Amino acid sequence: MHEAHWRLTRPAFECDSDGTFYFPSRSHEGALLKLRYVVDHHKGVGVLVGGHGSGKTYLIQRLIHELGHETHHFARIVFPALSAEDLLRDIAVRLGAEGESSPEGEGMDGLLRAIERRLRQLGAGGRVPVIVIDEAQVLGPEQLQMLQLLLNLNDGSGARMSLVLAGHVELLAHVRRIGGLESRVAAHCALSPLSANETAEYVRHRLHVAGRHSCPFREDALETIFELSGGAPRRINQICDLALLIGFADTQRELSRVDITAAAAELAGK
């Protein structure tokens, strides 16, 4: 609605599913490189943690986009609050394991055998299986022990896979309690908030990708965005998007500290 006013070809601060707006902050780029290392070298498990709005899900989307569906088969679980058997069945279905469309299934042993066959099939076809579990901090000991069993298929069976667990910071403690799973973690990745400089560059980057080659946010506005967002990408997006809308409604051509403060206050319901 307000894109034409700000000379944008697309919304600058909305989520995209293909990683087009990816900004390589030091923290995010380091995490992405570690996760690629885990998958590219069949290292077992990568654990990604971060606070609310830190960009975990977006980084996973970027990872999937970079790796590509032609050479990798992704089984992505976004609602993992299931029993261990149901979680394993969900993984089997998403991997395309044979005979797992029935809700009754075959029990844990049958599911593991079906997944092993499918992993071998994918490997023979030149595709790398990658299991990704979002919100993994909700997994309990039973589910994590099941994942440990699943990873045992990597040991001498000819079936290869990588596992990426993404969640809030408490996920690290949950994984440590399962020694067999913790021993398979090849990379721990923690996302940090953007710095003040990175926040300014992040805002300019998204505007540039959206078609705007100058920044309508004044320097004091960029400083305020950092102060009020804490460097969390999701919060930055929310503040900037609303500020652009308010600026459009007021027919402004640039935005100041006052405009950012007003947008943040409105988001907070003040």
Tab-separated table of C-alpha atoms in Angstrom:
chain	number	residue	atom	x	y	z
A	1	MET	CA	0.000	0.000	0.000
A	2	HIS	CA	2.772	2.474	0.904
A	3	GLU	CA	5.534	1.003	-1.288
A	4	ALA	CA	5.051	3.451	-4.184
A	5	HIS	CA	5.336	6.441	-1.833
A	6	TRP	CA	8.727	5.212	-0.617
A	7	ARG	CA	9.825	4.121	-4.123
A	8	LEU	CA	9.910	0.436	-3.205
A	9	THR	CA	9.228	-2.354	-5.670
A	10	ARG	CA	8.155	-4.745	-2.890
A	11	PRO	CA	7.571	-4.636	0.876
A	12	ALA	CA	10.951	-4.160	2.527
A	13	PHE	CA	10.252	-5.510	6.000
A	14	GLU	CA	7.973	-8.491	5.467
A	15	CYS	CA	9.106	-12.106	5.777
A	16	ASP	CA	10.275	-13.878	2.637
A	17	SER	CA	10.509	-17.642	2.300
A	18	ASP	CA	13.553	-17.908	0.014
A	19	GLY	CA	16.122	-15.892	1.948
A	20	THR	CA	16.201	-12.997	-0.534
A	21	PHE	CA	16.540	-10.459	2.280
A	22	TYR	CA	19.221	-12.428	4.123
A	23	PHE	CA	21.653	-10.070	5.877
A	24	PRO	CA	25.042	-11.628	6.728
A	25	SER	CA	25.605	-10.289	10.219
A	26	ARG	CA	28.620	-11.728	11.976
A	27	SER	CA	26.483	-13.968	14.184
A	28	HIS	CA	24.105	-15.163	11.466
A	29	GLU	CA	26.829	-15.761	8.887
A	30	GLY	CA	28.882	-17.746	11.397
A	31	ALA	CA	25.879	-19.922	12.271
A	32	LEU	CA	25.034	-20.501	8.618
A	33	LEU	CA	28.599	-21.572	7.807
A	34	LYS	CA	28.633	-24.014	10.747
A	35	LEU	CA	25.314	-25.580	9.729
A	36	ARG	CA	26.495	-25.945	6.149
A	37	TYR	CA	29.625	-27.647	7.472
A	38	VAL	CA	27.489	-30.148	9.415
A	39	VAL	CA	25.372	-31.001	6.379
A	40	ASP	CA	28.056	-30.889	3.691
A	41	HIS	CA	30.404	-33.153	5.643
A	42	HIS	CA	27.781	-35.499	7.170
A	43	LYS	CA	28.820	-34.516	10.691
A	44	GLY	CA	25.609	-35.572	12.440
A	45	VAL	CA	23.927	-32.824	14.449
A	46	GLY	CA	23.916	-29.042	14.360
A	47	VAL	CA	22.193	-27.103	17.146
A	48	LEU	CA	20.987	-23.541	16.511
A	49	VAL	CA	19.739	-21.407	19.403
A	50	GLY	CA	18.601	-17.824	19.792
A	51	GLY	CA	16.079	-15.590	21.518
A	52	HIS	CA	12.626	-14.627	20.292
A	53	GLY	CA	12.811	-12.867	16.942
A	54	SER	CA	16.539	-13.513	16.517
A	55	GLY	CA	16.102	-15.040	13.051
A	56	LYS	CA	16.374	-18.800	13.702
A	57	THR	CA	13.567	-19.801	11.349
A	58	TYR	CA	14.728	-17.355	8.706
A	59	LEU	CA	18.275	-18.739	8.905
A	60	ILE	CA	16.915	-22.264	8.422
A	61	GLN	CA	15.033	-21.058	5.337
A	62	ARG	CA	18.260	-19.542	4.028
A	63	LEU	CA	20.128	-22.801	4.699
A	64	ILE	CA	17.527	-24.792	2.766
A	65	HIS	CA	17.621	-22.277	-0.079
A	66	GLU	CA	21.433	-22.427	-0.296
A	67	LEU	CA	21.643	-26.214	-0.146
A	68	GLY	CA	18.841	-26.701	-2.686
A	69	HIS	CA	16.186	-29.364	-3.144
A	70	GLU	CA	17.901	-30.932	-6.148
A	71	THR	CA	20.771	-32.301	-4.078
A	72	HIS	CA	19.111	-32.487	-0.649
A	73	HIS	CA	15.873	-33.915	0.713
A	74	PHE	CA	14.533	-31.921	3.652
A	75	ALA	CA	12.230	-33.308	6.307
A	76	ARG	CA	11.241	-30.190	8.241
A	77	ILE	CA	9.201	-30.473	11.435
A	78	VAL	CA	7.710	-27.195	12.651
A	79	PHE	CA	5.346	-28.564	15.348
A	80	PRO	CA	7.446	-31.162	17.209
A	81	ALA	CA	5.306	-31.415	20.370
A	82	LEU	CA	4.426	-35.068	19.635
A	83	SER	CA	5.054	-38.398	21.288
A	84	ALA	CA	8.349	-40.023	20.324
A	85	GLU	CA	6.614	-42.507	18.030
A	86	ASP	CA	4.431	-39.865	16.382
A	87	LEU	CA	7.453	-37.632	15.845
A	88	LEU	CA	9.310	-40.529	14.242
A	89	ARG	CA	6.284	-41.248	12.043
A	90	ASP	CA	6.139	-37.594	10.987
A	91	ILE	CA	9.829	-37.738	10.046
A	92	ALA	CA	9.217	-40.956	8.082
A	93	VAL	CA	6.365	-39.415	6.118
A	94	ARG	CA	8.342	-36.251	5.338
A	95	LEU	CA	11.299	-38.319	4.194
A	96	GLY	CA	8.978	-40.249	1.886
A	97	ALA	CA	9.534	-43.569	3.654
A	98	GLU	CA	7.435	-46.335	2.124
A	99	GLY	CA	4.273	-47.522	3.801
A	100	GLU	CA	4.019	-44.762	6.412
A	101	SER	CA	0.887	-43.024	5.155
A	102	SER	CA	-1.247	-45.124	7.504
A	103	PRO	CA	-1.832	-43.498	10.909
A	104	GLU	CA	-1.396	-46.911	12.586
A	105	GLY	CA	2.154	-47.351	11.305
A	106	GLU	CA	4.331	-50.289	12.381
A	107	GLY	CA	5.653	-49.158	15.741
A	108	MET	CA	9.085	-47.689	16.430
A	109	ASP	CA	11.072	-50.644	15.037
A	110	GLY	CA	9.108	-50.700	11.803
A	111	LEU	CA	9.431	-46.960	11.385
A	112	LEU	CA	13.189	-47.088	11.895
A	113	ARG	CA	13.508	-49.876	9.297
A	114	ALA	CA	11.405	-47.918	6.806
A	115	ILE	CA	13.470	-44.771	7.389
A	116	GLU	CA	16.719	-46.716	6.968
A	117	ARG	CA	15.514	-48.066	3.609
A	118	ARG	CA	14.506	-44.572	2.511
A	119	LEU	CA	17.809	-43.041	3.573
A	120	ARG	CA	19.678	-45.604	1.508
A	121	GLN	CA	17.382	-44.924	-1.429
A	122	LEU	CA	17.978	-41.181	-1.225
A	123	GLY	CA	21.733	-41.692	-0.925
A	124	ALA	CA	21.783	-43.984	-3.946
A	125	GLY	CA	19.986	-41.252	-5.890
A	126	GLY	CA	22.605	-38.683	-4.938
A	127	ARG	CA	20.437	-36.733	-2.500
A	128	VAL	CA	21.444	-35.849	1.064
A	129	PRO	CA	18.689	-36.293	3.696
A	130	VAL	CA	18.441	-33.409	6.188
A	131	ILE	CA	16.025	-33.508	9.121
A	132	VAL	CA	15.243	-30.043	10.521
A	133	ILE	CA	13.255	-29.577	13.738
A	134	ASP	CA	12.080	-26.070	14.644
A	135	GLU	CA	11.073	-25.132	18.206
A	136	ALA	CA	13.151	-28.098	19.370
A	137	GLN	CA	13.274	-26.774	22.949
A	138	VAL	CA	9.841	-28.424	23.451
A	139	LEU	CA	11.327	-31.905	22.901
A	140	GLY	CA	11.498	-34.032	26.026
A	141	PRO	CA	13.952	-36.816	26.959
A	142	GLU	CA	11.884	-39.504	25.197
A	143	GLN	CA	11.842	-37.627	21.890
A	144	LEU	CA	15.541	-36.737	22.125
A	145	GLN	CA	16.454	-40.356	22.870
A	146	MET	CA	14.451	-41.370	19.807
A	147	LEU	CA	16.509	-38.959	17.712
A	148	GLN	CA	19.655	-40.544	19.142
A	149	LEU	CA	18.382	-43.941	17.962
A	150	LEU	CA	17.626	-42.476	14.562
A	151	LEU	CA	21.177	-41.143	14.273
A	152	ASN	CA	22.499	-44.621	14.996
A	153	LEU	CA	21.474	-45.419	11.421
A	154	ASN	CA	24.488	-43.363	10.343
A	155	ASP	CA	26.816	-45.959	11.861
A	156	GLY	CA	27.791	-48.513	9.239
A	157	SER	CA	24.351	-49.048	7.708
A	158	GLY	CA	25.021	-47.163	4.493
A	159	ALA	CA	22.282	-44.699	5.447
A	160	ARG	CA	23.431	-41.095	5.924
A	161	MET	CA	21.574	-38.075	7.268
A	162	SER	CA	22.089	-34.776	9.046
A	163	LEU	CA	19.957	-33.382	11.864
A	164	VAL	CA	19.476	-29.686	12.617
A	165	LEU	CA	17.786	-28.725	15.900
A	166	ALA	CA	16.677	-25.098	16.228
A	167	GLY	CA	15.147	-23.536	19.322
A	168	HIS	CA	15.508	-21.273	22.317
A	169	VAL	CA	18.643	-21.377	24.445
A	170	GLU	CA	17.238	-23.974	26.880
A	171	LEU	CA	17.567	-26.501	24.038
A	172	LEU	CA	21.290	-26.723	24.831
A	173	ALA	CA	20.621	-28.030	28.335
A	174	HIS	CA	18.053	-30.542	27.055
A	175	VAL	CA	20.537	-31.977	24.550
A	176	ARG	CA	23.338	-32.180	27.136
A	177	ARG	CA	21.176	-34.466	29.288
A	178	ILE	CA	21.148	-37.066	26.497
A	179	GLY	CA	24.802	-38.053	26.349
A	180	GLY	CA	24.528	-40.144	23.213
A	181	LEU	CA	22.910	-37.266	21.351
A	182	GLU	CA	25.246	-34.597	22.739
A	183	SER	CA	28.256	-36.619	21.571
A	184	ARG	CA	26.977	-36.358	17.991
A	185	VAL	CA	26.676	-32.555	18.009
A	186	ALA	CA	29.294	-31.197	15.632
A	187	ALA	CA	28.339	-27.523	15.887
A	188	HIS	CA	26.632	-25.311	18.460
A	189	CYS	CA	25.405	-22.044	16.917
A	190	ALA	CA	24.062	-19.168	19.013
A	191	LEU	CA	22.470	-16.161	17.325
A	192	SER	CA	23.271	-12.802	18.909
A	193	PRO	CA	21.296	-9.555	18.463
A	194	LEU	CA	22.538	-7.197	15.774
A	195	SER	CA	24.891	-4.446	16.905
A	196	ALA	CA	24.025	-0.778	16.402
A	197	ASN	CA	26.058	-0.642	13.179
A	198	GLU	CA	24.618	-3.935	11.946
A	199	THR	CA	21.086	-2.705	12.677
A	200	ALA	CA	21.626	0.360	10.486
A	201	GLU	CA	23.166	-1.745	7.721
A	202	TYR	CA	20.348	-4.296	8.037
A	203	VAL	CA	17.714	-1.594	7.494
A	204	ARG	CA	19.590	-0.150	4.507
A	205	HIS	CA	20.100	-3.637	3.072
A	206	ARG	CA	16.418	-4.541	3.157
A	207	LEU	CA	15.464	-1.231	1.588
A	208	HIS	CA	18.041	-1.754	-1.169
A	209	VAL	CA	16.778	-5.272	-1.941
A	210	ALA	CA	13.248	-3.843	-2.079
A	211	GLY	CA	14.342	-1.318	-4.715
A	212	ARG	CA	15.177	1.795	-2.702
A	213	HIS	CA	18.736	3.088	-3.166
A	214	SER	CA	18.640	5.796	-0.502
A	215	CYS	CA	17.577	5.447	3.119
A	216	PRO	CA	14.539	7.440	4.300
A	217	PHE	CA	15.481	6.767	7.930
A	218	ARG	CA	17.647	9.557	9.330
A	219	GLU	CA	20.678	8.703	11.440
A	220	ASP	CA	18.832	9.485	14.663
A	221	ALA	CA	16.007	7.215	13.481
A	222	LEU	CA	18.428	4.337	12.856
A	223	GLU	CA	19.918	4.806	16.324
A	224	THR	CA	16.439	4.706	17.842
A	225	ILE	CA	15.510	1.573	15.901
A	226	PHE	CA	18.451	-0.182	17.523
A	227	GLU	CA	17.647	1.151	20.993
A	228	LEU	CA	13.987	0.100	20.840
A	229	SER	CA	14.461	-3.237	19.074
A	230	GLY	CA	17.481	-4.491	21.007
A	231	GLY	CA	18.911	-5.597	17.663
A	232	ALA	CA	16.307	-8.361	17.192
A	233	PRO	CA	15.569	-8.648	13.444
A	234	ARG	CA	11.862	-9.398	13.884
A	235	ARG	CA	11.368	-6.332	16.063
A	236	ILE	CA	13.386	-4.178	13.666
A	237	ASN	CA	11.095	-5.296	10.839
A	238	GLN	CA	7.951	-4.518	12.822
A	239	ILE	CA	9.099	-1.052	13.852
A	240	CYS	CA	10.338	-0.090	10.382
A	241	ASP	CA	7.280	-1.392	8.589
A	242	LEU	CA	4.885	0.528	10.822
A	243	ALA	CA	7.052	3.656	10.667
A	244	LEU	CA	6.926	3.572	6.858
A	245	LEU	CA	3.152	3.236	6.969
A	246	ILE	CA	2.772	6.139	9.402
A	247	GLY	CA	5.153	8.226	7.312
A	248	PHE	CA	3.125	7.479	4.198
A	249	ALA	CA	-0.095	8.505	5.956
A	250	ASP	CA	1.559	11.790	6.968
A	251	THR	CA	3.067	12.273	3.462
A	252	GLN	CA	6.580	12.428	4.897
A	253	ARG	CA	9.709	11.895	2.820
A	254	GLU	CA	12.037	10.928	5.664
A	255	LEU	CA	11.656	9.518	9.151
A	256	SER	CA	13.208	10.750	12.387
A	257	ARG	CA	13.669	9.562	15.974
A	258	VAL	CA	10.193	10.890	16.829
A	259	ASP	CA	8.587	8.749	14.116
A	260	ILE	CA	10.364	5.591	15.287
A	261	THR	CA	9.418	6.226	18.901
A	262	ALA	CA	5.788	6.697	17.877
A	263	ALA	CA	5.777	3.478	15.830
A	264	ALA	CA	7.327	1.468	18.668
A	265	ALA	CA	4.822	2.906	21.156
A	266	GLU	CA	1.942	1.932	18.887
A	267	LEU	CA	3.288	-1.595	18.573
A	268	ALA	CA	3.471	-1.785	22.355
A	269	GLY	CA	-0.132	-0.608	22.603
A	270	LYS	CA	0.764	2.626	24.386
